[in-house]
């Protein structure tokens, strides 16, 4: 094997990886929020989630991008774990589009006749688009053109290598399927791209470097290699990310093991599929069909088990926030006994108040408290709120006295106040961060005093009416000072407007918190703060 062949093969692989990155980034940017809307709206059932995962992955050529977006929707509560698992399964099938592209490109037509015009159009759009969406489309098209050119280089280099390789490897110990399985796994691990591995394996099989069975083992190895990428990527990720990674690993391991066990049968079915599609039965075409079929085997086996799998995975990788969000005193058995149900709700509300008060105190005083950390705790509190309201809805109201009905109503209102209070924690954290850029005289001093006053009112047991009035007067002074700083150009306008929004949010937090404290103490009030303009 000459040095020039190695350099040509390495260059083809590098060009292929560059092309895949350009295609993925360009299409994601060009599609914009459309992909997110598709994920959000078309995943309500496992089959639709599966189809959505296949479609989006086929378009953007990146199962990782689809998985990351899916994790974001699960963390935001827009998708359940069952829906997300179906999307991830679909993303695995969507990766087979790359196999078909590689196989069809290598079927005998002149690649440059297709690649160069696409590359030209892409570069024109990239230059003329001036950084907008059309420029992103141009980047994707340019990546598509480079994709074909990279495959052309790989095919030529591996074609020149085929004769010598066949005479030294074929018929020896190196033909064992385990060797090619390991090669597929290692290349995917090194390149962090199963698509690159598939391009190498299919091109090698198409040029006669390796046998059809060896190529099939390499395809399975590439799929197993993606599981190591997923495992490494979520080592320090959220619990939902780890659960989805586990579903991704389980899918590829199950499908891969079965495909290895019945490889001759699946290859025979691949030949039937190629004939049915009226495609030339070249090794690359057969391996593309094999790749698709063994992914579909995994779908057939695991898709019906998605609800069960989601329940099992939900028990693993529990985060501290998820443990906080689980009710401690609410039990289905007491929901049928109103007196016990109201007592359990009162205990859970007291626990919820402790959680919210702790979050607010940290947001107002703790150095190093980040918006991200506050968001995670807020999400847990919101989940607890929904658990409380759901429990209240299941309580047998027809058996209650009017007094118990009123207590139940007050409990739900209190939980809502506490939930809304927690929702403003991010504003408190941002206000502590923005104080560093405020003018050092009046504005910063007033900000410190106001944050201290709010913290004192929300965390103390006894709240005096005059303290509330004084804090409200302090708020009005601080708001006027920020406006004056914007007018005097002492504070950037955008930052100043954001500060005013956060101040209004913090005032609402105080109002909701005082209402909740009053209800827990047995005193109700429609408005805890004076009705001044916010």
Coordinates of C-alpha atoms in Angstrom, one line a residue:
X1 CA 0.0 0.0 0.0
X2 CA 1.6 3.3 -1.1
X3 CA 1.8 6.5 0.8
X4 CA -0.2 8.3 -1.8
X5 CA -3.1 5.9 -1.4
X6 CA -3.1 6.5 2.4
X7 CA -3.0 10.2 1.9
X8 CA -5.8 10.1 -0.6
X9 CA -8.0 7.9 1.6
X10 CA -7.3 10.2 4.6
X11 CA -8.1 13.3 2.5
X12 CA -11.4 11.7 1.3
X13 CA -12.4 10.9 4.9
X14 CA -11.5 14.4 6.1
X15 CA -13.5 15.9 3.3
X16 CA -16.4 13.7 4.1
X17 CA -16.4 14.7 7.8
X18 CA -16.2 18.4 6.9
X19 CA -19.1 17.9 4.5
X20 CA -21.3 16.2 7.1
X21 CA -20.6 19.0 9.6
X22 CA -21.5 21.7 7.0
X23 CA -24.7 19.9 5.9
X24 CA -25.8 19.4 9.5
X25 CA -25.1 23.0 10.7
X26 CA -26.5 24.6 7.5
X27 CA -29.7 22.7 7.5
X28 CA -30.3 23.2 11.3
X29 CA -29.9 26.9 10.9
X30 CA -31.9 27.1 7.7
X31 CA -34.8 25.2 9.2
X32 CA -34.7 27.4 12.3
X33 CA -37.7 26.9 14.7
X34 CA -39.4 24.6 12.1
X35 CA -37.6 21.5 13.4
X36 CA -38.5 22.4 17.0
X37 CA -42.1 22.9 16.1
X38 CA -42.1 19.6 14.3
X39 CA -40.6 17.8 17.2
X40 CA -43.1 19.4 19.6
X41 CA -46.3 18.9 17.6
X42 CA -45.7 15.5 16.0
X43 CA -44.6 13.3 18.8
X44 CA -47.8 12.7 20.8
X45 CA -47.8 9.0 19.9
X46 CA -45.0 6.5 19.5
X47 CA -45.5 5.9 15.8
X48 CA -45.6 9.7 15.1
X49 CA -42.6 10.2 17.2
X50 CA -40.8 7.4 15.3
X51 CA -41.7 9.0 12.0
X52 CA -40.6 12.4 13.2
X53 CA -37.2 11.1 14.3
X54 CA -36.7 9.4 10.9
X55 CA -37.7 12.5 8.9
X56 CA -35.7 15.1 10.8
X57 CA -32.6 12.9 11.1
X58 CA -32.8 12.1 7.3
X59 CA -32.9 15.9 6.6
X60 CA -30.2 17.1 8.9
X61 CA -28.0 14.0 8.7
X62 CA -27.3 14.1 12.4
X63 CA -28.9 11.8 15.0
X64 CA -27.0 13.7 17.7
X65 CA -28.6 17.0 16.8
X66 CA -32.1 15.4 17.0
X67 CA -31.3 13.7 20.3
X68 CA -30.0 16.9 21.8
X69 CA -33.2 18.8 20.8
X70 CA -35.3 15.9 22.1
X71 CA -33.6 16.0 25.5
X72 CA -34.3 19.8 25.6
X73 CA -38.0 19.2 25.1
X74 CA -38.1 16.5 27.8
X75 CA -36.4 18.8 30.3
X76 CA -38.8 21.6 29.4
X77 CA -41.8 19.2 30.0
X78 CA -42.9 19.5 26.3
X79 CA -42.3 15.8 25.7
X80 CA -42.7 12.7 27.9
X81 CA -39.9 10.2 28.2
X82 CA -41.9 7.7 26.1
X83 CA -42.3 10.2 23.3
X84 CA -38.6 11.1 23.4
X85 CA -37.6 7.4 23.3
X86 CA -39.7 6.9 20.1
X87 CA -38.0 9.9 18.5
X88 CA -34.6 8.5 19.4
X89 CA -35.5 5.2 17.9
X90 CA -36.6 7.0 14.7
X91 CA -33.3 8.9 14.7
X92 CA -31.5 5.6 14.5
X93 CA -33.5 4.6 11.5
X94 CA -32.9 8.0 9.9
X95 CA -29.2 7.5 9.9
X96 CA -29.6 4.8 7.2
X97 CA -30.2 7.6 4.7
X98 CA -26.4 8.1 4.7
X99 CA -25.9 4.4 3.8
X100 CA -28.2 4.8 0.8
X101 CA -26.5 8.0 -0.4
X102 CA -23.1 6.3 -0.2
X103 CA -24.4 3.2 -2.0
X104 CA -26.2 5.0 -4.7
X105 CA -23.3 7.4 -5.4
X106 CA -21.0 4.5 -5.9
X107 CA -23.3 2.8 -8.4
X108 CA -21.4 3.9 -11.5
X109 CA -22.3 7.5 -12.5
X110 CA -19.8 10.3 -12.6
X111 CA -19.9 11.9 -9.2
X112 CA -18.3 15.2 -10.2
X113 CA -21.1 15.8 -12.7
X114 CA -23.4 16.1 -9.7
X115 CA -21.1 17.4 -7.0
X116 CA -19.6 20.4 -8.8
X117 CA -22.9 22.1 -9.8
X118 CA -24.3 21.6 -6.2
X119 CA -21.0 23.0 -4.7
X120 CA -21.2 26.0 -7.1
X121 CA -24.8 26.8 -6.2
X122 CA -24.0 26.4 -2.5
X123 CA -21.1 28.7 -2.6
X124 CA -23.1 31.4 -4.5
X125 CA -25.9 31.2 -1.9
X126 CA -23.3 31.3 0.9
X127 CA -21.7 34.5 -0.5
X128 CA -24.9 36.2 -1.6
X129 CA -26.9 35.3 1.6
X130 CA -25.0 37.7 3.8
X131 CA -25.2 35.5 6.9
X132 CA -29.0 34.9 6.7
X133 CA -31.0 31.7 6.3
X134 CA -30.2 31.4 2.6
X135 CA -26.5 31.6 3.4
X136 CA -27.2 28.6 5.7
X137 CA -28.9 26.8 2.9
X138 CA -25.9 27.5 0.7
X139 CA -23.6 26.1 3.4
X140 CA -25.7 22.9 3.5
X141 CA -25.6 22.6 -0.3
X142 CA -21.8 23.2 -0.4
X143 CA -21.5 20.5 2.2
X144 CA -23.6 18.2 0.0
X145 CA -21.3 18.8 -2.9
X146 CA -18.2 18.1 -0.8
X147 CA -19.9 15.0 0.5
X148 CA -19.9 13.5 -3.0
X149 CA -16.3 14.6 -3.7
X150 CA -15.2 13.0 -0.5
X151 CA -16.9 9.8 -1.4
X152 CA -15.2 9.9 -4.9
X153 CA -11.8 10.2 -3.2
X154 CA -12.5 7.3 -0.9
X155 CA -13.7 5.1 -3.7
X156 CA -10.7 5.8 -5.9
X157 CA -8.2 5.2 -3.0
X158 CA -9.8 2.1 -1.7
X159 CA -10.2 0.8 -5.3
X160 CA -6.5 1.0 -5.8
X161 CA -5.9 -0.8 -2.5
X162 CA -8.4 -3.6 -3.2
X163 CA -6.2 -6.1 -5.1
X164 CA -3.3 -6.2 -2.6
X165 CA -5.6 -6.3 0.4
X166 CA -7.7 -9.2 -1.0
X167 CA -4.6 -11.3 -1.6
X168 CA -3.3 -10.9 2.0
X169 CA -6.5 -10.9 4.0
X170 CA -9.2 -12.9 2.2
X171 CA -9.1 -16.5 3.3
X172 CA -7.1 -15.9 6.4
X173 CA -7.9 -15.4 10.1
X174 CA -8.6 -11.7 9.4
X175 CA -11.9 -12.6 7.8
X176 CA -13.6 -13.4 11.1
X177 CA -16.6 -11.2 11.6
X178 CA -15.5 -10.0 15.1
X179 CA -12.5 -8.2 13.5
X180 CA -14.7 -6.1 11.2
X181 CA -17.2 -5.5 14.0
X182 CA -14.3 -4.1 16.1
X183 CA -13.0 -2.1 13.2
X184 CA -16.4 -0.5 12.7
X185 CA -16.7 0.2 16.4
X186 CA -13.2 1.8 16.7
X187 CA -13.5 4.0 13.6
X188 CA -16.8 5.4 14.8
X189 CA -15.2 6.0 18.2
X190 CA -12.3 7.8 16.7
X191 CA -14.2 9.9 14.1
X192 CA -17.3 10.4 16.4
X193 CA -19.3 9.8 13.2
X194 CA -21.1 6.6 12.3
X195 CA -21.7 8.1 8.9
X196 CA -18.0 8.3 8.2
X197 CA -17.6 4.6 9.2
X198 CA -20.5 3.6 6.9
X199 CA -18.9 5.5 4.0
X200 CA -15.6 3.6 4.6
X201 CA -17.3 0.2 5.0
X202 CA -19.7 0.5 2.1
X203 CA -17.0 2.0 -0.2
X204 CA -14.6 -0.8 0.8
X205 CA -17.2 -3.4 0.1
X206 CA -18.2 -1.8 -3.2
X207 CA -14.5 -1.8 -4.4
X208 CA -13.9 -5.4 -3.4
X209 CA -11.6 -4.6 -0.4
X210 CA -13.7 -6.6 2.0
X211 CA -16.4 -9.2 1.6
X212 CA -20.1 -8.7 2.0
X213 CA -20.3 -10.5 5.3
X214 CA -17.3 -8.4 6.6
X215 CA -19.0 -5.3 5.5
X216 CA -22.2 -6.3 7.3
X217 CA -20.2 -6.8 10.5
X218 CA -18.6 -3.4 10.0
X219 CA -22.0 -1.8 9.7
X220 CA -23.2 -3.3 13.0
X221 CA -19.9 -2.2 14.6
X222 CA -20.6 1.4 13.4
X223 CA -24.0 1.3 15.1
X224 CA -22.5 0.0 18.3
X225 CA -19.9 2.7 18.1
X226 CA -22.5 5.4 18.3
X227 CA -23.5 4.0 21.8
X228 CA -20.1 4.9 23.1
X229 CA -20.4 8.4 21.8
X230 CA -23.8 8.8 23.5
X231 CA -22.5 7.3 26.8
X232 CA -19.5 9.7 26.9
X233 CA -21.7 12.7 25.9
X234 CA -24.1 12.4 28.9
X235 CA -21.6 11.6 31.7
X236 CA -22.4 14.9 33.4
X237 CA -25.7 15.5 31.8
X238 CA -29.2 15.6 33.1
X239 CA -31.1 12.6 34.3
X240 CA -33.4 12.7 31.2
X241 CA -30.3 12.8 28.9
X242 CA -28.9 9.7 30.6
X243 CA -32.2 7.9 30.2
X244 CA -32.4 8.7 26.5
X245 CA -28.7 7.6 26.1
X246 CA -29.6 4.3 27.7
X247 CA -32.6 3.8 25.3
X248 CA -30.2 4.6 22.4
X249 CA -27.7 2.1 23.7
X250 CA -30.3 -0.6 24.3
X251 CA -31.8 -0.1 20.8
X252 CA -28.4 -0.5 19.0
X253 CA -27.2 -3.4 21.2
X254 CA -30.5 -5.4 20.8
X255 CA -30.7 -4.8 17.0
X256 CA -27.0 -5.5 16.6
X257 CA -27.0 -8.7 18.5
X258 CA -30.0 -10.0 16.6
X259 CA -28.5 -8.9 13.2
X260 CA -25.3 -10.8 14.0
X261 CA -27.2 -13.9 15.0
X262 CA -29.2 -14.1 11.8
X263 CA -26.8 -12.3 9.5
X264 CA -27.2 -14.7 6.5
X265 CA -31.0 -14.3 6.7
X266 CA -30.9 -10.5 6.9
X267 CA -28.4 -10.3 4.0
X268 CA -30.8 -12.6 2.0
X269 CA -33.7 -10.2 2.8
X270 CA -31.5 -7.3 1.7
X271 CA -31.1 -8.9 -1.7
X272 CA -34.8 -9.3 -2.0
X273 CA -35.3 -5.6 -1.0
X274 CA -32.7 -4.5 -3.6
X275 CA -34.5 -6.6 -6.3
X276 CA -37.9 -5.2 -5.2
X277 CA -36.5 -1.6 -5.5
X278 CA -35.1 -2.6 -8.9
X279 CA -31.6 -1.7 -7.8
X280 CA -28.4 -3.3 -8.9
X281 CA -27.4 -5.8 -6.3
X282 CA -23.9 -4.4 -5.7
X283 CA -22.3 -5.0 -2.3
X284 CA -22.8 -1.3 -1.3
X285 CA -26.5 -1.5 -2.2
X286 CA -26.9 -4.8 -0.3
X287 CA -25.2 -3.3 2.8
X288 CA -27.4 -0.2 2.7
X289 CA -30.4 -2.5 2.6
X290 CA -28.9 -4.6 5.4
X291 CA -28.4 -1.5 7.5
X292 CA -32.0 -0.4 7.1
X293 CA -33.4 -3.9 7.8
X294 CA -31.5 -4.5 11.0
X295 CA -32.6 -1.1 12.3
X296 CA -36.2 -2.0 11.4
X297 CA -35.7 -5.3 13.3
X298 CA -34.9 -3.2 16.4
X299 CA -38.0 -1.0 15.8
X300 CA -40.3 -4.0 15.5
X301 CA -39.0 -5.5 18.8
X302 CA -38.7 -2.4 20.9
X303 CA -41.3 0.1 19.8
X304 CA -44.2 -1.8 21.4
X305 CA -42.2 -1.8 24.6
X306 CA -41.6 2.0 24.8
X307 CA -44.1 2.7 27.6
X308 CA -42.7 -0.1 29.7
X309 CA -39.1 1.0 28.9
X310 CA -39.9 4.6 29.9
X311 CA -41.2 3.4 33.3
X312 CA -38.1 1.3 33.9
X313 CA -35.7 4.0 32.9
X314 CA -37.5 6.6 35.0
X315 CA -36.2 4.7 38.1
X316 CA -32.6 5.3 37.1
X317 CA -30.4 8.4 37.2
X318 CA -32.7 10.3 39.5
X319 CA -31.5 13.9 40.1
X320 CA -31.8 15.8 43.4
X321 CA -34.4 18.1 41.7
X322 CA -36.5 15.1 40.7
X323 CA -36.5 13.7 44.2
X324 CA -37.6 17.1 45.4
X325 CA -40.5 17.2 42.9
X326 CA -41.9 13.9 44.2
X327 CA -44.7 14.4 46.8
X328 CA -43.7 13.1 50.2
X329 CA -47.1 13.1 52.0
X330 CA -49.7 12.6 49.2
X331 CA -50.9 9.1 48.8
X332 CA -53.7 7.7 46.6
X333 CA -55.1 5.8 49.5
X334 CA -55.9 9.0 51.5
X335 CA -57.5 10.8 48.5
X336 CA -60.8 8.9 49.2
X337 CA -60.9 10.2 52.8
X338 CA -61.3 14.0 52.7
X339 CA -60.2 14.7 56.2
X340 CA -56.9 12.8 55.7
X341 CA -56.5 14.3 52.2
X342 CA -56.7 17.8 53.5
X343 CA -54.2 17.0 56.3
X344 CA -51.8 15.5 53.8
X345 CA -52.1 18.5 51.5
X346 CA -51.3 20.8 54.4
X347 CA -48.1 18.9 55.2
X348 CA -47.1 18.9 51.5
X349 CA -47.7 22.6 51.3
X350 CA -45.5 23.3 54.3
X351 CA -42.8 21.2 52.6
X352 CA -43.3 23.2 49.4
X353 CA -43.0 26.5 51.3
X354 CA -39.7 25.4 52.7
X355 CA -38.4 24.5 49.2
X356 CA -39.6 27.8 47.7
X357 CA -38.2 29.8 50.6
X358 CA -34.9 28.1 50.4
X359 CA -34.7 28.8 46.6
X360 CA -35.6 32.4 47.0
X361 CA -33.1 32.9 49.8
X362 CA -30.4 31.4 47.7
X363 CA -31.4 33.5 44.7
X364 CA -31.3 36.7 46.7
X365 CA -28.1 36.1 48.8
X366 CA -25.9 33.2 47.7
X367 CA -22.8 34.0 45.7
X368 CA -22.3 31.6 42.8
X369 CA -26.1 30.8 42.4
X370 CA -26.7 30.6 38.7
X371 CA -29.8 31.0 36.6
X372 CA -29.4 27.4 35.4
X373 CA -29.4 26.0 38.9
X374 CA -32.4 28.2 39.8
X375 CA -34.3 26.9 36.7
X376 CA -33.7 23.3 37.7
X377 CA -35.0 23.9 41.2
X378 CA -38.0 25.9 39.8
X379 CA -38.9 23.1 37.5
X380 CA -38.9 20.6 40.4
X381 CA -41.2 23.0 42.4
X382 CA -43.5 23.3 39.4
X383 CA -43.7 19.5 39.2
X384 CA -44.6 19.4 42.9
X385 CA -47.3 22.0 42.3
X386 CA -48.9 19.9 39.5
X387 CA -48.7 16.8 41.8
X388 CA -50.6 18.8 44.5
X389 CA -53.3 20.1 42.2
X390 CA -53.7 16.6 40.7
X391 CA -54.1 15.1 44.2
X392 CA -56.7 17.7 45.0
X393 CA -58.6 16.9 41.9
X394 CA -58.8 13.2 42.8
X395 CA -60.1 13.9 46.3
X396 CA -63.7 12.9 46.7
X397 CA -65.3 16.4 47.0
X398 CA -68.8 15.0 47.1
X399 CA -68.2 13.6 50.6
X400 CA -66.8 16.8 52.0
X401 CA -68.3 19.4 54.3
X402 CA -68.3 23.0 53.1
X403 CA -65.4 23.7 55.5
X404 CA -63.3 21.0 54.0
X405 CA -64.0 22.1 50.5
X406 CA -62.9 25.6 51.4
X407 CA -59.7 24.2 53.0
X408 CA -59.0 22.3 49.8
X409 CA -59.6 25.4 47.7
X410 CA -57.2 27.4 49.9
X411 CA -54.6 24.7 49.6
X412 CA -54.6 24.8 45.8
X413 CA -54.5 28.6 45.8
X414 CA -51.6 28.6 48.2
X415 CA -49.7 26.0 46.0
X416 CA -50.3 28.2 43.0
X417 CA -48.9 31.3 44.8
X418 CA -45.8 29.3 45.9
X419 CA -45.3 28.0 42.3
X420 CA -45.5 31.5 40.8
X421 CA -43.2 32.8 43.5
X422 CA -40.6 30.1 42.5
X423 CA -41.0 31.1 38.9
X424 CA -39.5 34.5 39.5
X425 CA -36.3 33.2 41.1
X426 CA -34.3 33.8 37.9
X427 CA -35.1 37.5 38.1
X428 CA -33.6 37.7 41.6
X429 CA -30.4 36.0 40.4
X430 CA -30.1 38.3 37.4
X431 CA -30.6 41.4 39.6
X432 CA -27.8 40.3 41.8
X433 CA -25.6 39.9 38.8
X434 CA -26.6 43.2 37.2
X435 CA -25.8 45.2 40.3
X436 CA -22.1 45.0 39.4
X437 CA -22.6 47.3 36.4
X438 CA -25.0 49.7 38.1
X439 CA -23.9 53.2 39.0
X440 CA -22.1 53.0 42.3
X441 CA -24.0 55.7 44.2
X442 CA -27.8 55.7 44.6
X443 CA -28.8 52.9 42.3
X444 CA -26.5 50.2 43.6
X445 CA -27.2 51.1 47.2
X446 CA -31.0 51.0 46.7
X447 CA -30.7 47.7 44.9
X448 CA -28.8 46.2 47.8
X449 CA -31.3 47.5 50.3
X450 CA -34.3 46.3 48.2
X451 CA -32.9 42.8 47.8
X452 CA -32.2 42.6 51.5
X453 CA -35.7 43.8 52.4
X454 CA -37.4 41.3 50.0
X455 CA -35.4 38.5 51.4
X456 CA -36.2 39.5 55.0
X457 CA -40.0 39.7 54.2
X458 CA -40.1 36.3 52.5
X459 CA -38.0 34.4 55.0
X460 CA -39.0 35.8 58.3
X461 CA -41.9 34.3 60.4
X462 CA -43.5 37.6 61.4
X463 CA -44.2 40.3 58.7
X464 CA -45.3 43.7 59.9
X465 CA -47.5 45.9 57.7
X466 CA -45.1 48.9 58.0
X467 CA -42.2 46.7 56.7
X468 CA -44.3 45.8 53.6
X469 CA -45.1 49.5 53.0
X470 CA -41.4 50.5 53.5
X471 CA -40.3 47.8 51.0
X472 CA -42.8 49.0 48.4
X473 CA -41.6 52.6 48.8
X474 CA -38.0 51.3 48.4
X475 CA -39.1 49.6 45.2
X476 CA -40.6 52.8 43.7
X477 CA -37.4 54.7 44.5
X478 CA -35.2 52.0 43.0
X479 CA -37.4 51.9 39.8
X480 CA -37.1 55.7 39.5
X481 CA -33.3 55.6 40.0
X482 CA -32.9 53.0 37.2
X483 CA -35.0 55.1 34.8
X484 CA -32.9 58.1 35.7
X485 CA -29.7 56.1 35.0
X486 CA -31.0 55.1 31.6
X487 CA -31.8 58.7 30.7
X488 CA -28.4 59.9 31.9
X489 CA -26.7 57.2 29.8
X490 CA -25.2 55.7 33.0
X491 CA -26.9 52.4 32.2
X492 CA -27.2 50.7 28.8
X493 CA -30.8 51.0 27.5
X494 CA -31.3 47.3 26.8
X495 CA -29.8 46.4 30.2
X496 CA -31.8 49.0 31.9
X497 CA -35.1 47.7 30.4
X498 CA -34.2 44.2 31.4
X499 CA -33.4 45.4 34.9
X500 CA -36.9 47.1 35.1
X501 CA -38.5 43.8 33.9
X502 CA -36.7 41.8 36.6
X503 CA -37.6 44.3 39.3
X504 CA -41.3 44.0 38.3
X505 CA -40.9 40.2 38.4
X506 CA -39.3 40.4 41.9
X507 CA -42.1 42.6 43.1
X508 CA -44.6 40.0 41.9
X509 CA -42.6 37.3 43.7
X510 CA -42.9 39.3 46.9
X511 CA -46.6 39.8 46.4
X512 CA -47.2 36.1 45.7
X513 CA -45.0 35.1 48.6
X514 CA -46.8 37.3 51.1
X515 CA -50.1 35.9 49.9
X516 CA -48.9 32.4 50.4
X517 CA -47.6 33.1 53.9
X518 CA -50.9 34.7 54.8
X519 CA -52.9 31.7 53.7
X520 CA -50.6 29.3 55.5
X521 CA -51.0 31.4 58.6
X522 CA -54.8 31.4 58.2
X523 CA -55.2 35.0 57.0
X524 CA -56.4 35.6 53.4
X525 CA -55.8 38.7 51.3
X526 CA -56.4 39.5 47.7
X527 CA -53.4 41.7 47.5
X528 CA -50.4 41.7 49.8
X529 CA -48.7 44.8 48.4
X530 CA -50.2 48.3 48.1
X531 CA -51.7 48.9 44.6
X532 CA -49.1 51.1 43.2
X533 CA -48.0 51.2 39.6
X534 CA -45.5 48.3 39.1

